[in-house]
Amino acid sequence: MSGPVHITNHGRTTHVLVNADAFDAMKVTDSTPSAAEDSAAAMALADWVEEAVILCGTDLRIHFANRHVAALTGRRVALADTPALFDTIPEMRNSLFETHLRRTLAGGEATSADLPSPFFPDAWLRLHTLRVGPQLAVMFRDITSEVMRDRLADTKAAILDAMTAHGGVDYARLSVRGTIDKVNQGFCTHVGLAEERLIGHPLSNLLTLRDRPLLRDALEDVLRGTPDLRLSCTMVANDGAKLAVRIALVRLHGSYGCEGAVALFTHDAL
């Protein structure tokens, strides 16, 4: 009991016997984090999450707010005296923010919603509220660009439907190689071929031999960054009929640069 007992095997120590008190003392190390250290580490991590994070008590007084809160609300949050949430950020009062906060407080229900920002005009936020132990966590991030992209996609789809209903405007999306990726029904009707027969084939193949170099050169210029071009050409339908068309070529910009071009066609009488 006065000291450890070393157990050896062929002269090498393999085990050490110690009394129970010494063993219990060995299990408690300075590296074991305390509850306060755990909380501080969690808040330090929350400060680098790519969304605003607010932690409140059940009295809706702010215990923590990360650095994104000021950017998304336009309000600085001083935490020295655990300020009241709605006094610090009054735009939340009587808004959909408050509705979701109250619901989570009352029933513990986690909520998620996309909301118009009460802080800045024409901005949108994605809000999450949930209970974290005795605290209420409020998290939100800016999704304005996502909403705008969705609206633009809806607008583009509506324009294509309107072009089909119009009947006099055709559409084709071209790859960077000048091949057809997509066409609308009006284009298929005018050339007399189904879309699956057209995809993957160069658009220039549908023109007369005289006009093919004209289209190839114009498409190459547009893909290289020349401003949008318009040209008059003659297309040849599947039944041999010739169609006089005006073609507008516009460069198609994607997330990673040029992704091809869009061609619009209107028909003229020969």
PDB file of C-alpha atoms in Angstrom, residues 58-189:
ATOM      1  CA  THR A  58     -37.597  31.074 -21.690  1.00  0.00           C
ATOM      2  CA  ASP A  59     -37.949  34.753 -20.740  1.00  0.00           C
ATOM      3  CA  LEU A  60     -36.680  35.622 -24.275  1.00  0.00           C
ATOM      4  CA  ARG A  61     -33.566  37.318 -22.956  1.00  0.00           C
ATOM      5  CA  ILE A  62     -30.508  36.839 -25.174  1.00  0.00           C
ATOM      6  CA  HIS A  63     -27.716  34.704 -23.733  1.00  0.00           C
ATOM      7  CA  PHE A  64     -25.672  34.410 -26.916  1.00  0.00           C
ATOM      8  CA  ALA A  65     -25.651  35.861 -30.431  1.00  0.00           C
ATOM      9  CA  ASN A  66     -23.018  35.027 -33.014  1.00  0.00           C
ATOM     10  CA  ARG A  67     -21.343  37.432 -35.410  1.00  0.00           C
ATOM     11  CA  HIS A  68     -23.833  36.878 -38.260  1.00  0.00           C
ATOM     12  CA  VAL A  69     -26.765  38.265 -36.265  1.00  0.00           C
ATOM     13  CA  ALA A  70     -25.589  41.865 -36.663  1.00  0.00           C
ATOM     14  CA  ALA A  71     -25.011  41.383 -40.394  1.00  0.00           C
ATOM     15  CA  LEU A  72     -28.480  39.914 -41.080  1.00  0.00           C
ATOM     16  CA  THR A  73     -30.484  42.167 -38.748  1.00  0.00           C
ATOM     17  CA  GLY A  74     -28.537  45.421 -38.906  1.00  0.00           C
ATOM     18  CA  ARG A  75     -28.600  45.456 -35.075  1.00  0.00           C
ATOM     19  CA  ARG A  76     -25.645  45.101 -32.711  1.00  0.00           C
ATOM     20  CA  VAL A  77     -26.296  42.809 -29.771  1.00  0.00           C
ATOM     21  CA  ALA A  78     -24.538  43.654 -26.484  1.00  0.00           C
ATOM     22  CA  LEU A  79     -24.655  40.584 -24.230  1.00  0.00           C
ATOM     23  CA  ALA A  80     -23.366  42.129 -21.018  1.00  0.00           C
ATOM     24  CA  ASP A  81     -26.790  42.320 -19.344  1.00  0.00           C
ATOM     25  CA  THR A  82     -28.657  39.547 -21.274  1.00  0.00           C
ATOM     26  CA  PRO A  83     -30.913  41.991 -23.158  1.00  0.00           C
ATOM     27  CA  ALA A  84     -34.517  41.255 -24.089  1.00  0.00           C
ATOM     28  CA  LEU A  85     -34.805  39.868 -27.615  1.00  0.00           C
ATOM     29  CA  PHE A  86     -37.630  42.089 -28.853  1.00  0.00           C
ATOM     30  CA  ASP A  87     -36.093  45.235 -27.341  1.00  0.00           C
ATOM     31  CA  THR A  88     -32.747  44.528 -28.992  1.00  0.00           C
ATOM     32  CA  ILE A  89     -34.218  43.492 -32.360  1.00  0.00           C
ATOM     33  CA  PRO A  90     -37.652  45.182 -32.458  1.00  0.00           C
ATOM     34  CA  GLU A  91     -38.303  44.132 -36.075  1.00  0.00           C
ATOM     35  CA  MET A  92     -38.982  40.608 -34.793  1.00  0.00           C
ATOM     36  CA  ARG A  93     -41.926  41.770 -32.697  1.00  0.00           C
ATOM     37  CA  ASN A  94     -45.361  41.084 -34.272  1.00  0.00           C
ATOM     38  CA  SER A  95     -43.697  39.337 -37.214  1.00  0.00           C
ATOM     39  CA  LEU A  96     -43.613  35.746 -38.403  1.00  0.00           C
ATOM     40  CA  PHE A  97     -40.392  35.456 -36.405  1.00  0.00           C
ATOM     41  CA  GLU A  98     -42.339  35.962 -33.182  1.00  0.00           C
ATOM     42  CA  THR A  99     -45.019  33.473 -34.260  1.00  0.00           C
ATOM     43  CA  HIS A 100     -42.448  30.701 -34.707  1.00  0.00           C
ATOM     44  CA  LEU A 101     -40.580  31.598 -31.502  1.00  0.00           C
ATOM     45  CA  ARG A 102     -43.755  31.477 -29.441  1.00  0.00           C
ATOM     46  CA  ARG A 103     -44.795  28.144 -30.945  1.00  0.00           C
ATOM     47  CA  THR A 104     -41.461  26.572 -30.048  1.00  0.00           C
ATOM     48  CA  LEU A 105     -41.562  28.052 -26.548  1.00  0.00           C
ATOM     49  CA  ALA A 106     -45.118  26.899 -25.887  1.00  0.00           C
ATOM     50  CA  GLY A 107     -44.943  23.324 -27.135  1.00  0.00           C
ATOM     51  CA  GLY A 108     -41.284  22.597 -27.759  1.00  0.00           C
ATOM     52  CA  GLU A 109     -42.041  22.158 -31.462  1.00  0.00           C
ATOM     53  CA  ALA A 110     -39.113  22.777 -33.789  1.00  0.00           C
ATOM     54  CA  THR A 111     -40.133  24.949 -36.729  1.00  0.00           C
ATOM     55  CA  SER A 112     -38.640  25.850 -40.095  1.00  0.00           C
ATOM     56  CA  ALA A 113     -39.846  28.430 -42.605  1.00  0.00           C
ATOM     57  CA  ASP A 114     -38.747  30.698 -45.460  1.00  0.00           C
ATOM     58  CA  LEU A 115     -39.776  34.259 -44.615  1.00  0.00           C
ATOM     59  CA  PRO A 116     -39.498  37.747 -46.079  1.00  0.00           C
ATOM     60  CA  SER A 117     -36.814  39.502 -44.048  1.00  0.00           C
ATOM     61  CA  PRO A 118     -38.260  42.024 -41.579  1.00  0.00           C
ATOM     62  CA  PHE A 119     -34.865  43.745 -41.500  1.00  0.00           C
ATOM     63  CA  PHE A 120     -34.114  44.597 -45.128  1.00  0.00           C
ATOM     64  CA  PRO A 121     -36.435  45.095 -48.133  1.00  0.00           C
ATOM     65  CA  ASP A 122     -36.549  42.465 -50.883  1.00  0.00           C
ATOM     66  CA  ALA A 123     -34.537  39.994 -48.765  1.00  0.00           C
ATOM     67  CA  TRP A 124     -35.524  36.479 -47.662  1.00  0.00           C
ATOM     68  CA  LEU A 125     -34.436  34.402 -44.665  1.00  0.00           C
ATOM     69  CA  ARG A 126     -34.660  30.701 -43.798  1.00  0.00           C
ATOM     70  CA  LEU A 127     -35.611  30.433 -40.117  1.00  0.00           C
ATOM     71  CA  HIS A 128     -35.203  27.483 -37.728  1.00  0.00           C
ATOM     72  CA  THR A 129     -36.343  27.502 -34.096  1.00  0.00           C
ATOM     73  CA  LEU A 130     -35.801  24.658 -31.612  1.00  0.00           C
ATOM     74  CA  ARG A 131     -35.323  23.955 -27.929  1.00  0.00           C
ATOM     75  CA  VAL A 132     -31.767  23.180 -26.772  1.00  0.00           C
ATOM     76  CA  GLY A 133     -32.175  22.071 -23.189  1.00  0.00           C
ATOM     77  CA  PRO A 134     -33.714  24.977 -21.282  1.00  0.00           C
ATOM     78  CA  GLN A 135     -32.820  27.440 -24.031  1.00  0.00           C
ATOM     79  CA  LEU A 136     -34.497  28.525 -27.251  1.00  0.00           C
ATOM     80  CA  ALA A 137     -32.255  28.462 -30.313  1.00  0.00           C
ATOM     81  CA  VAL A 138     -33.117  30.816 -33.181  1.00  0.00           C
ATOM     82  CA  MET A 139     -31.146  30.284 -36.396  1.00  0.00           C
ATOM     83  CA  PHE A 140     -31.607  32.039 -39.713  1.00  0.00           C
ATOM     84  CA  ARG A 141     -29.653  32.672 -42.902  1.00  0.00           C
ATOM     85  CA  ASP A 142     -30.046  34.732 -46.033  1.00  0.00           C
ATOM     86  CA  ILE A 143     -31.627  32.872 -48.970  1.00  0.00           C
ATOM     87  CA  THR A 144     -32.370  35.873 -51.190  1.00  0.00           C
ATOM     88  CA  SER A 145     -30.242  34.526 -54.041  1.00  0.00           C
ATOM     89  CA  GLU A 146     -31.991  31.134 -53.869  1.00  0.00           C
ATOM     90  CA  VAL A 147     -35.424  32.746 -53.963  1.00  0.00           C
ATOM     91  CA  MET A 148     -34.401  34.938 -56.900  1.00  0.00           C
ATOM     92  CA  ARG A 149     -33.069  31.901 -58.780  1.00  0.00           C
ATOM     93  CA  ASP A 150     -36.319  30.021 -58.196  1.00  0.00           C
ATOM     94  CA  ARG A 151     -38.362  32.995 -59.363  1.00  0.00           C
ATOM     95  CA  LEU A 152     -36.165  33.382 -62.448  1.00  0.00           C
ATOM     96  CA  ALA A 153     -36.557  29.682 -63.235  1.00  0.00           C
ATOM     97  CA  ASP A 154     -40.335  30.002 -62.910  1.00  0.00           C
ATOM     98  CA  THR A 155     -40.281  33.062 -65.168  1.00  0.00           C
ATOM     99  CA  LYS A 156     -38.197  31.246 -67.787  1.00  0.00           C
ATOM    100  CA  ALA A 157     -40.584  28.285 -67.740  1.00  0.00           C
ATOM    101  CA  ALA A 158     -43.559  30.623 -68.173  1.00  0.00           C
ATOM    102  CA  ILE A 159     -41.846  32.390 -71.092  1.00  0.00           C
ATOM    103  CA  LEU A 160     -41.213  29.065 -72.839  1.00  0.00           C
ATOM    104  CA  ASP A 161     -44.863  28.068 -72.334  1.00  0.00           C
ATOM    105  CA  ALA A 162     -45.950  31.445 -73.733  1.00  0.00           C
ATOM    106  CA  MET A 163     -43.708  30.982 -76.768  1.00  0.00           C
ATOM    107  CA  THR A 164     -45.279  27.583 -77.432  1.00  0.00           C
ATOM    108  CA  ALA A 165     -48.768  29.085 -77.104  1.00  0.00           C
ATOM    109  CA  HIS A 166     -47.781  31.943 -79.428  1.00  0.00           C
ATOM    110  CA  GLY A 167     -46.759  29.521 -82.160  1.00  0.00           C
ATOM    111  CA  GLY A 168     -44.552  31.989 -84.013  1.00  0.00           C
ATOM    112  CA  VAL A 169     -41.482  31.914 -81.781  1.00  0.00           C
ATOM    113  CA  ASP A 170     -39.272  28.825 -81.555  1.00  0.00           C
ATOM    114  CA  TYR A 171     -36.516  28.061 -79.057  1.00  0.00           C
ATOM    115  CA  ALA A 172     -33.380  25.933 -79.020  1.00  0.00           C
ATOM    116  CA  ARG A 173     -30.690  25.558 -76.365  1.00  0.00           C
ATOM    117  CA  LEU A 174     -27.272  24.785 -77.807  1.00  0.00           C
ATOM    118  CA  SER A 175     -24.160  23.248 -76.271  1.00  0.00           C
ATOM    119  CA  VAL A 176     -20.723  24.847 -76.557  1.00  0.00           C
ATOM    120  CA  ARG A 177     -20.194  22.555 -79.567  1.00  0.00           C
ATOM    121  CA  GLY A 178     -23.234  23.988 -81.336  1.00  0.00           C
ATOM    122  CA  THR A 179     -25.321  20.833 -80.918  1.00  0.00           C
ATOM    123  CA  ILE A 180     -28.962  20.920 -79.832  1.00  0.00           C
ATOM    124  CA  ASP A 181     -29.627  20.217 -76.131  1.00  0.00           C
ATOM    125  CA  LYS A 182     -33.315  21.145 -76.025  1.00  0.00           C
ATOM    126  CA  VAL A 183     -36.009  22.587 -78.279  1.00  0.00           C
ATOM    127  CA  ASN A 184     -39.626  23.581 -77.740  1.00  0.00           C
ATOM    128  CA  GLN A 185     -42.605  21.984 -79.449  1.00  0.00           C
ATOM    129  CA  GLY A 186     -42.958  24.825 -81.942  1.00  0.00           C
ATOM    130  CA  PHE A 187     -39.454  24.177 -83.266  1.00  0.00           C
ATOM    131  CA  CYS A 188     -40.246  20.460 -83.651  1.00  0.00           C
ATOM    132  CA  THR A 189     -43.445  21.270 -85.503  1.00  0.00           C
TER     133      THR A 189
END
